[in-house]
Coordinates of C-alpha atoms in Angstrom, one line a residue:
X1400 CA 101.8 101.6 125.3
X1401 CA 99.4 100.2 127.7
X1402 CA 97.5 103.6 128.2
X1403 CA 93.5 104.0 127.5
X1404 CA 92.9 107.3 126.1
X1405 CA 89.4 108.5 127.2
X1406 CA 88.5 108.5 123.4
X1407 CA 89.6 104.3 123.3
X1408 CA 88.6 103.2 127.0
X1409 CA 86.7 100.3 126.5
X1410 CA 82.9 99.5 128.1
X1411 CA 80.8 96.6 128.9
X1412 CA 80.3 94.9 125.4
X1413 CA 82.2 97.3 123.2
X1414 CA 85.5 98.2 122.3
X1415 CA 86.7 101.3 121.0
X1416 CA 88.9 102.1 118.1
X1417 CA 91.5 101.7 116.4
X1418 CA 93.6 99.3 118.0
X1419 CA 97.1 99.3 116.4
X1420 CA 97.6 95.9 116.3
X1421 CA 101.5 95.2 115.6
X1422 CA 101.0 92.5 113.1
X1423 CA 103.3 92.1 110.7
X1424 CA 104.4 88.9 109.1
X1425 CA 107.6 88.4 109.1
X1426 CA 109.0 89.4 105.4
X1427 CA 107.3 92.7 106.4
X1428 CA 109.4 95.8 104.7
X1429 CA 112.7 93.3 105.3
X1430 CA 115.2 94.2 103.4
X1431 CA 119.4 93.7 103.8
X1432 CA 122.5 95.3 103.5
X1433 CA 125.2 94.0 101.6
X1434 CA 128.2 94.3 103.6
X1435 CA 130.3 94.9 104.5
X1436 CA 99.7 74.8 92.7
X1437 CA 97.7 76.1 90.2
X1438 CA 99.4 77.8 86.9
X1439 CA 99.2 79.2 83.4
X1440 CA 102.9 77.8 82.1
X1441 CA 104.6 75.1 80.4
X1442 CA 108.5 75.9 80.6
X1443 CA 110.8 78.9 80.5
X1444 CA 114.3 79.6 81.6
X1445 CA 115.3 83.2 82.3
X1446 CA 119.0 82.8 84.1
X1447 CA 120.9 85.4 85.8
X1448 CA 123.4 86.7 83.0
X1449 CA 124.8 90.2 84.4
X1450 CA 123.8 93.1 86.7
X1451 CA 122.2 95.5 84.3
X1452 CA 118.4 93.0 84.1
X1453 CA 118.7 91.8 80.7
X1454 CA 117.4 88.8 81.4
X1455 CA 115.0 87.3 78.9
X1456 CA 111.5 88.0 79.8
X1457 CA 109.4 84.3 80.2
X1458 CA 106.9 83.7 77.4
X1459 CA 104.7 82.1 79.5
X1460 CA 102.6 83.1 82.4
X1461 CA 102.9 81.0 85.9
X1462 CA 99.9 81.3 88.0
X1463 CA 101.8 80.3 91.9
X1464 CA 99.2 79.4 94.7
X1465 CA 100.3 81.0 97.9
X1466 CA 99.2 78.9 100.7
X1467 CA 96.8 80.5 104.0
X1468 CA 97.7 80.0 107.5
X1469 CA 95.5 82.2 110.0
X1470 CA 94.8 84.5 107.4
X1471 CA 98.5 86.0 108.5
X1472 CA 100.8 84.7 106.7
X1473 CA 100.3 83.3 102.9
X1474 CA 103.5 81.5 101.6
X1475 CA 104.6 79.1 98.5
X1476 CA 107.0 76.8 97.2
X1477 CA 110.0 77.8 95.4
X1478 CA 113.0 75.3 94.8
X1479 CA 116.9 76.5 95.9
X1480 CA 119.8 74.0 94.7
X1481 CA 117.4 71.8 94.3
X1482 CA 115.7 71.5 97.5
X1483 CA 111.6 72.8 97.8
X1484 CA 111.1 75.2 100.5
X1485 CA 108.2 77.1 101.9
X1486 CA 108.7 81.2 101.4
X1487 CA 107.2 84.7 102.0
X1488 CA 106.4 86.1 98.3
X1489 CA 107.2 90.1 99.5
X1490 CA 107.0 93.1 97.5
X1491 CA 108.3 94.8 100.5
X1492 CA 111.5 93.2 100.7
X1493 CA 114.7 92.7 97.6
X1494 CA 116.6 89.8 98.1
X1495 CA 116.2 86.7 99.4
X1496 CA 116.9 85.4 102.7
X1497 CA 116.6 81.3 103.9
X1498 CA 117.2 80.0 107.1
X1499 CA 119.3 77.1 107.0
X1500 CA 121.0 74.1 108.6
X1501 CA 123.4 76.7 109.3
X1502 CA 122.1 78.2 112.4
X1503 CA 122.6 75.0 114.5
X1504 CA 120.4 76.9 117.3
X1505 CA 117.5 78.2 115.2
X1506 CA 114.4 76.0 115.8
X1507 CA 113.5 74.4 112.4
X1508 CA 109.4 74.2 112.1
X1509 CA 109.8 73.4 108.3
X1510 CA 112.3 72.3 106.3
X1511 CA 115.5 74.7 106.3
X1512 CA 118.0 74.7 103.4
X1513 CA 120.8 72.5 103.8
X1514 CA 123.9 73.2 101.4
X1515 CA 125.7 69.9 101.9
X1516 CA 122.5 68.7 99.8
X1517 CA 123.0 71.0 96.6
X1518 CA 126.0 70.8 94.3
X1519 CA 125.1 74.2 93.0
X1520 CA 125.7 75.8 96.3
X1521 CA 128.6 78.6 95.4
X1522 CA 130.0 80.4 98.9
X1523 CA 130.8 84.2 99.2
X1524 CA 131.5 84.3 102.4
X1525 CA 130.2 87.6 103.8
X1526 CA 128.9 87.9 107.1
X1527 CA 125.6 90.2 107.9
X1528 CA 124.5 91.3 111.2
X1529 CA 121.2 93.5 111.7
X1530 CA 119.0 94.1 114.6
X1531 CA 115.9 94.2 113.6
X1532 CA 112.6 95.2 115.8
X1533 CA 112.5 91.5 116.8
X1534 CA 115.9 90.9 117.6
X1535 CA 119.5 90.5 115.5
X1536 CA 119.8 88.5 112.7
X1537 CA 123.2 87.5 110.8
X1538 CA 123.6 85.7 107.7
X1539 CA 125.8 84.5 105.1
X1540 CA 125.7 85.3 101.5
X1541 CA 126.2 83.1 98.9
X1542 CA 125.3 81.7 95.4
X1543 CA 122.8 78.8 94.6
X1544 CA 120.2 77.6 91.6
X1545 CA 116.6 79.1 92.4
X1546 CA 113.7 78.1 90.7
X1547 CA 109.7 79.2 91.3
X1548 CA 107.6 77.0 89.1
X1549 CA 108.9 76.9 85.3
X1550 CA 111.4 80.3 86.4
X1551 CA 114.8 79.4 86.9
X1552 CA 117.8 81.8 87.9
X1553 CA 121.3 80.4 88.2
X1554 CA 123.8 81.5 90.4
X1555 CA 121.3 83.4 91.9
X1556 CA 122.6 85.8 95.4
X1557 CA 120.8 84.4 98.5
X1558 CA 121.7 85.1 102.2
X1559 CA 121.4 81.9 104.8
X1560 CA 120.7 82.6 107.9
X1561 CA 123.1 81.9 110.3
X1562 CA 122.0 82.8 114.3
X1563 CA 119.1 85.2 115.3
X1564 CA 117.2 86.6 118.0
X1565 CA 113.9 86.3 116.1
X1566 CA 111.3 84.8 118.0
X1567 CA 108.4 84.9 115.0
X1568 CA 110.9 82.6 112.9
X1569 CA 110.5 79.9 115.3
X1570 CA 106.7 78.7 114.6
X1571 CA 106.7 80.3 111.4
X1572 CA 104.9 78.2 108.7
X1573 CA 107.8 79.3 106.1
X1574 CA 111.6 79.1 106.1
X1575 CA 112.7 82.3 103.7
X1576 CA 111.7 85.4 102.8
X1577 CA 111.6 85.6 98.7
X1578 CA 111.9 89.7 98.0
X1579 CA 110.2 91.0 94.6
X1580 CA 110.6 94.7 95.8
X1581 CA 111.1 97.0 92.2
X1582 CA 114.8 97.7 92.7
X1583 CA 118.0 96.5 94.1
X1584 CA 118.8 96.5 97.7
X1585 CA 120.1 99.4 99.7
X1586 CA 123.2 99.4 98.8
X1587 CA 123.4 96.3 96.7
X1588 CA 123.9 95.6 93.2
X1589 CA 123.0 91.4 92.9
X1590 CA 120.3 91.2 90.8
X1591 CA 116.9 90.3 92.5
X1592 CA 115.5 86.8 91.9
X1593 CA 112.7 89.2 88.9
X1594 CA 115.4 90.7 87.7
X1595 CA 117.4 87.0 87.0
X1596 CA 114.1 85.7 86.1
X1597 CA 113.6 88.8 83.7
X1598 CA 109.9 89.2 85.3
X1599 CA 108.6 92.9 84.1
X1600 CA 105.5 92.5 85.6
X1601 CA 103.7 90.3 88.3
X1602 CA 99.9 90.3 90.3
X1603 CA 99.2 89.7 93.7
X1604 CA 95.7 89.0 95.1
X1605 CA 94.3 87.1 97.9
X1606 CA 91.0 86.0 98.1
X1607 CA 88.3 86.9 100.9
X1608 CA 87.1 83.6 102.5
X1609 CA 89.0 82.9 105.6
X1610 CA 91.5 80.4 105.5
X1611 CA 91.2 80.8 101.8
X1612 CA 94.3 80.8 99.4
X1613 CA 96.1 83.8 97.3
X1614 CA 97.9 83.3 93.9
X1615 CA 101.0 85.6 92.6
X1616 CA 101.0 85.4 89.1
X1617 CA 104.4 85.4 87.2
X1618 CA 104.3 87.4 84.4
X1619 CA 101.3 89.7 81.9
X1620 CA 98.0 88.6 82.1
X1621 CA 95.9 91.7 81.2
X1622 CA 96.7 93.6 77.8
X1623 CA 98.2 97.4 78.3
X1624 CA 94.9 98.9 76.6
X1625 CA 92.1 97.0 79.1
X1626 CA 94.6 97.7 81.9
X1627 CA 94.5 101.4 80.9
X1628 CA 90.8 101.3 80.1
X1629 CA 89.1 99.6 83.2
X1630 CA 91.9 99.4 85.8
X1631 CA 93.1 101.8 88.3
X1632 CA 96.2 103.9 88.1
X1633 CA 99.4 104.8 90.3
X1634 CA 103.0 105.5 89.6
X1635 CA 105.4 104.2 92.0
X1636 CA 107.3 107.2 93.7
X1637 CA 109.4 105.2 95.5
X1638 CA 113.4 104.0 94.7
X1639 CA 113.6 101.1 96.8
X1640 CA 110.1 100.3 97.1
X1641 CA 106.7 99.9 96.0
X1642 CA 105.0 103.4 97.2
X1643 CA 102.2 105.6 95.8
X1644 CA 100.7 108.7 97.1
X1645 CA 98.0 108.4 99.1
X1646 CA 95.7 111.1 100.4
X1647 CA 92.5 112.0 102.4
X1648 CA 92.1 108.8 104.7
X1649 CA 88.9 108.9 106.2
X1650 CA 86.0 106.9 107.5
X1651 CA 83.3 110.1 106.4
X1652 CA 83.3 112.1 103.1
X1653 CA 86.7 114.2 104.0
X1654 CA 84.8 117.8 103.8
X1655 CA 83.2 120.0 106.2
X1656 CA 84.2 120.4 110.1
X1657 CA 86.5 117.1 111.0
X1658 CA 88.9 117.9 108.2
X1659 CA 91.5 118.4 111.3
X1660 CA 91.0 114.6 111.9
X1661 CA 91.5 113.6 108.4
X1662 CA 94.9 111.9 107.9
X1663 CA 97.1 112.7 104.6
X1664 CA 95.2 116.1 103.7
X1665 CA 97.1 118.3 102.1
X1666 CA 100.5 117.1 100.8
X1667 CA 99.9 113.5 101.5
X1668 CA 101.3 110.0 102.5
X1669 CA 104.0 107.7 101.6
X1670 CA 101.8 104.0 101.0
X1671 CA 104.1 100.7 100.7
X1672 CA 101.9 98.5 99.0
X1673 CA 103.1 95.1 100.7
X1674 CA 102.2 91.8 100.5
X1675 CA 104.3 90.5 103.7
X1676 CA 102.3 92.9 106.0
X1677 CA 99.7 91.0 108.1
X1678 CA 97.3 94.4 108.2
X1679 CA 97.2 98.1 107.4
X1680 CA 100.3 100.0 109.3
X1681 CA 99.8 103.9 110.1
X1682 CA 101.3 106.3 112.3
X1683 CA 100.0 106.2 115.6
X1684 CA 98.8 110.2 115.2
X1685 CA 96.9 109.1 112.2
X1686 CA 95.3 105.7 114.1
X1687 CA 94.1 108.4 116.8
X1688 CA 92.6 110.8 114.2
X1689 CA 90.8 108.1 112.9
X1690 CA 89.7 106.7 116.4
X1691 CA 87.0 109.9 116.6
X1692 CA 85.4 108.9 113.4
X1693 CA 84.0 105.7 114.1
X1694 CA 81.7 104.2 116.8
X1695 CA 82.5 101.9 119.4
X1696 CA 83.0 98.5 117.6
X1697 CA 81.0 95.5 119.6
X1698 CA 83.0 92.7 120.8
X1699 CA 80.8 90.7 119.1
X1700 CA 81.0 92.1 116.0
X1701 CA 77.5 92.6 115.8
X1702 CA 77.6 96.3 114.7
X1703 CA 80.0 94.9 111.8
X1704 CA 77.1 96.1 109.5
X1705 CA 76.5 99.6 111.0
X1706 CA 80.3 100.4 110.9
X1707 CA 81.4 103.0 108.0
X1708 CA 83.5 102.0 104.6
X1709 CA 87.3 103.3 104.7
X1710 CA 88.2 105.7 102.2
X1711 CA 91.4 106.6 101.0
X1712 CA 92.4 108.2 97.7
X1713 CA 96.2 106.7 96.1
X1714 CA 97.3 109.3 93.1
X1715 CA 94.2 110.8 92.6
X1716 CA 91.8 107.7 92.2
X1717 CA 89.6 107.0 95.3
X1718 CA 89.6 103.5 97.3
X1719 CA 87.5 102.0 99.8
X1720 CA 87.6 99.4 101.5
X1721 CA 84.4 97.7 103.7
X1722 CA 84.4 96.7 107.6
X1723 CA 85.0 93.3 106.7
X1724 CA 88.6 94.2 105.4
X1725 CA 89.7 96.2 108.5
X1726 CA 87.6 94.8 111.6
X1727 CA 89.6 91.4 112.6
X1728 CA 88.0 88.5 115.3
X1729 CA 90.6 87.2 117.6
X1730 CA 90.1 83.8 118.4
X1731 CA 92.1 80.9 119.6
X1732 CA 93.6 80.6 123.4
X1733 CA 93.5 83.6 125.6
X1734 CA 96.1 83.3 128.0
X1735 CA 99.0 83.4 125.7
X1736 CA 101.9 84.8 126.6
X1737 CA 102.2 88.8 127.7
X1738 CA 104.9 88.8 124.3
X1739 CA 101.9 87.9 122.5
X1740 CA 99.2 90.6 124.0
X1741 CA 102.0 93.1 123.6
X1742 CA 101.4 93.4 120.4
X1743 CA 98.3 95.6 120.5
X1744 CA 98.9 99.0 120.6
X1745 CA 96.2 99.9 122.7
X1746 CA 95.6 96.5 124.7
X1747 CA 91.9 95.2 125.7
X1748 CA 91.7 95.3 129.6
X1749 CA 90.4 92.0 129.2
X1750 CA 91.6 88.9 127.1
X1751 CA 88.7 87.3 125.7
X1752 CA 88.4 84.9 122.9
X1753 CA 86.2 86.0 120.0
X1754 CA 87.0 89.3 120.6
X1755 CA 86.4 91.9 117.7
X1756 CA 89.0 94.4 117.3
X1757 CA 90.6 96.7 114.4
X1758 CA 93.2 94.9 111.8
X1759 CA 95.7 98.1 111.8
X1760 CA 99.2 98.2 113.5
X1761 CA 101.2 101.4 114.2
X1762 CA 104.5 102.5 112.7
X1763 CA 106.0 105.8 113.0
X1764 CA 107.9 106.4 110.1
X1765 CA 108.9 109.9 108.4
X1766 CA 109.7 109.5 104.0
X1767 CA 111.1 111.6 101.4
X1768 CA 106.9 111.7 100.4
X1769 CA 105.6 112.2 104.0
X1770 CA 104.2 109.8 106.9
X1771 CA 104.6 106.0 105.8
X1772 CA 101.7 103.7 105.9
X1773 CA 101.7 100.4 104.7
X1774 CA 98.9 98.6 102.7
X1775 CA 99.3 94.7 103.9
X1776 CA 97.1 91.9 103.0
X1777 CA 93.5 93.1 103.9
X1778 CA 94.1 95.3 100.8
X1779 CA 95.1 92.3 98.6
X1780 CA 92.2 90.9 99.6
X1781 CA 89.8 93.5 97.4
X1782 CA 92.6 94.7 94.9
X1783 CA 93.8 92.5 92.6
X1784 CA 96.8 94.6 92.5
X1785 CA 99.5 94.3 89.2
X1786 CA 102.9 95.6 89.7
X1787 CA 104.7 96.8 86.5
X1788 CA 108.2 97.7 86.9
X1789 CA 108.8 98.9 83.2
X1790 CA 106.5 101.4 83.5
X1791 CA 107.0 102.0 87.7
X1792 CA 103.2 101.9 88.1
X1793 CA 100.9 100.0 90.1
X1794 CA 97.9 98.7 88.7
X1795 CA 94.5 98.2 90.8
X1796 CA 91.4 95.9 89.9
X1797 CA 88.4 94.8 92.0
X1798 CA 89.1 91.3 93.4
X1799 CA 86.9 88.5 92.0
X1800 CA 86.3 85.5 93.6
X1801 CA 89.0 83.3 92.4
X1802 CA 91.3 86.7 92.3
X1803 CA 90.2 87.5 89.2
X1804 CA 91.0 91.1 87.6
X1805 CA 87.2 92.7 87.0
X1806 CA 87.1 96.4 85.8
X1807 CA 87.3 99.0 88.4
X1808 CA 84.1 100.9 88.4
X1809 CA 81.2 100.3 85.6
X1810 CA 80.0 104.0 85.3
X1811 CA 82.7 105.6 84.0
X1812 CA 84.3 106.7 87.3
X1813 CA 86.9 105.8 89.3
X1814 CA 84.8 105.5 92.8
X1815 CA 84.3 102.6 94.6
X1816 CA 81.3 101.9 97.3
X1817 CA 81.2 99.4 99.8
X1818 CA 78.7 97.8 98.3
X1819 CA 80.3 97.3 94.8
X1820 CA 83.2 95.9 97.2
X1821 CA 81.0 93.3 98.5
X1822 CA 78.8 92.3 95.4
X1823 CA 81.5 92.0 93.0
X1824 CA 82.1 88.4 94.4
X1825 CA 79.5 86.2 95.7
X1826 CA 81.6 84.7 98.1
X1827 CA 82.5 87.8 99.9
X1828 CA 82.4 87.4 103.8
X1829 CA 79.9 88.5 106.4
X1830 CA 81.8 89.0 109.4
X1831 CA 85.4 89.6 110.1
X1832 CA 88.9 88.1 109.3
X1833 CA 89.9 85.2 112.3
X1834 CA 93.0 85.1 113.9
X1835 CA 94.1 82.9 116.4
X1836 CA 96.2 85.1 119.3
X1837 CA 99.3 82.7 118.9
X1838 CA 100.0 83.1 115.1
X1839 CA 100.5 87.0 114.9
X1840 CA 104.2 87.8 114.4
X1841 CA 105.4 91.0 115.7
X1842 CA 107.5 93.8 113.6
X1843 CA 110.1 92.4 112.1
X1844 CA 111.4 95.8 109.8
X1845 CA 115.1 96.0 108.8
X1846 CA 118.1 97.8 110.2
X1847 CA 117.7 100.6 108.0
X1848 CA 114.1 101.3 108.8
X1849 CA 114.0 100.2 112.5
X1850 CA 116.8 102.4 113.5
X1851 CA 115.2 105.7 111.8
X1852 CA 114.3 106.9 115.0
X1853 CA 112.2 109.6 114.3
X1854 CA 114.4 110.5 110.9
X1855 CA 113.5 110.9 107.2
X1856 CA 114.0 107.2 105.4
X1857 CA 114.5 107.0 101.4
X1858 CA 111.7 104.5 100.6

């Protein structure tokens, strides 16, 4: 939409929120149907041996460094029939999609897989097509020797891709999409590359420094009884993915007269807690509700310390999360294409480089659990986040500064202040996130979610 409410026009030296910026990296929520570095390890081998995940769990952890690129899109190396190619870690996604020498008319800005090079390579032969909110995409399924680090997985289901409409996977710093969602696919009984790798529980954290890198560690690092102790709690409600309840998002204390502006009272949210999401997603309602909260935020940024924390409580525990996390500072060339600009939900009047602006994108989705949001990676940035899939909980710890898991709160409580956000790691940034204009990559959701249209989704 290219409208100005009166409650978002901007003025001379301010601009007001929130600006739903549709900024999503590209693995964001992608998922398919099925048609129709730095490390803690020294070797294992956990191989794909049948469809029920019996898969030997690895004895040894594997720290994996996931590489920065404008703060948008944080990828690593993983190894496919022997060949080492750049990938998307995504707990929003399942399987795992490469584009390859295949699609003779995709542009290649890192290496693509080529299976003339493997002699693993198995074909299947089935034949994909989706549209996605980018554009179609078609690909081939097959069979093909995957490794990350010390993990291996043999005759592991991959899908190449084989023509698409994409434009983000054109100039995007990574060639696949590697899905670590808790389940199968929709529809889809191949084993996922942690089921094959017989991975029960995983970490995710990114740290706060822009340009700075994240690390997904492969395996336990924190014993059940400290976990349980000093860490943060939520079960995962969701089938397909990674979702918690989430209530009682708010920029004030949620009591008294602007409870009517308070998003996910009462029976709550669906939140996707996803890696491959650039920024925070919420319904464009919600993004509006929140809009009266908050004061104009200075191009500048230099009301960045006045602004208020975020609150948000996910299965009963409450989170918060400081301006630096949700304000982001445009930078970079500012006549890029309208494509480009389109993006913002509710577009500045002018282009202007340095421009201070809100890191949340809209998405208007309905769940068996309510209104969808999505938890991208400003959240990974603060939450050390560990993802158990035994158990089907999430487990949350305060960010250190080289991602380390510290305890959750000191004083016996499970609240969280902006300032204990901040001090926890020394290195914690004064201003906002950068972005340069041209390396935010629009929607790309799958079929499934894209074509809701309005309708209840099974997350």
């Amino acid at each position: 939409s290219s409208q100005h409410p009166d409650s978002m026009k901007s003025t001379t030296g301010t601009m007001k929120v929130i600006v739903a910026s549709a900024l999503v990296a590209v693995g964001s929520a992608l998922h398919l149907t099925n048609k129709t570095s730095q490390n803690l390890r020294t070797s294992s081998n956990a191989t794909l041996v049948s469809k029920d995940d019996v898969g030997d769990e690895p004895k040894e952890v594997y720290r994996q460094v996931l590489s920065n690129f404008q703060n948008v899109q944080y990828f690593g190396e993983f190894h496919i029939g022997g060949q080492p190619i750049a990938g998307i870690f995504d707990t929003g996604s399942f399987e795992l999609l490469v584009r390859s020498t295949r699609c003779s008319g995709c542009a290649h800005p890192t290496s693509p897989y080529d299976r003339s090079l493997s002699e693993s390579y198995k074909e299947n032969g089935t034949v994909a097509k989706h549209v996605f909110g980018s554009g179609p995409c078609e690909s081939m399924k097959g069979y093909e020797d995957v490794s990350v680090g010390p993990l291996t997985s043999t005759g592991q289901a991959f899908w190449e891709i084989i023509r698409h409409q994409i434009q983000a996977l054109d100039t995007a710093k990574f060639a696949a999409i590697v899905g670590i969602g808790p389940n199968f696919a929709y529809g889809n009984e191949d084993q996922t590359l942690l089921m094959s790798f017989g991975v029960k529980e995983f970490s995710v954290c990114l740290k706060k420094p822009s340009g700075s890198d994240g690390y997904l560690t492969w395996g336990k690092t924190v014993e059940p009884e400290h976990k349980e102790a000093k860490f943060a709690k939520a079960r995962v409600i969701g089938k397909h993915h990674w979702v918690a309840r989430m209530h009682n998002i708010s920029f004030n204390t949620p009591t008294g007269a602007h409870l009517e502006n308070v998003p996910c009272m009462a029976s709550g949210c669906a939140a996707i807690i996803d890696s491959g999401t650039s920024l925070i997603a919420a319904p464009g309602a919600a993004l509006m509700q929140l809009s009266k909260q908050i004061q104009p935020i200075m191009e500048d940024c230099s009301n960045l310390h006045e602004l208020p924390t975020l609150h948000f409580n996910i299965d009963g525990t409450d989170f918060a999360l400081p301006p630096q996390a949700y304000v982001m500072r445009v930078t970079g060339a500012v006549l890029e294409a309208d494509s480009i600009w389109d993006i913002l939900f509710f577009k500045p009047k002018i282009r202007k480089i340095n421009m201070c602006l809100p890191a949340f994108m809209q998405i208007d989705m309905n769940s068996q659990h309510g209104p969808v949001w999505i938890l991208g990676m400003p959240f990974f940035r603060y939450y050390h986040t560990i993802f158990d899939r035994t158990n089907k909980v999430m487990h949350f710890a305060l960010a250190g500064d080289d991602c380390e898991p510290l305890p959750f709160s000191n004083n016996g409580t499970h609240a969280v202040s902006k300032q204990a956000l901040l001090a926890v790691s020394t290195r914690s940034p004064k201003g906002p996130m950068e972005i340069e204009v041209h390396s935010l990559v629009p929607p790309t959701l799958s079929e499934q979610i894209d074509s809701a249209d309005g309708k209840t989704i099974e997350l």
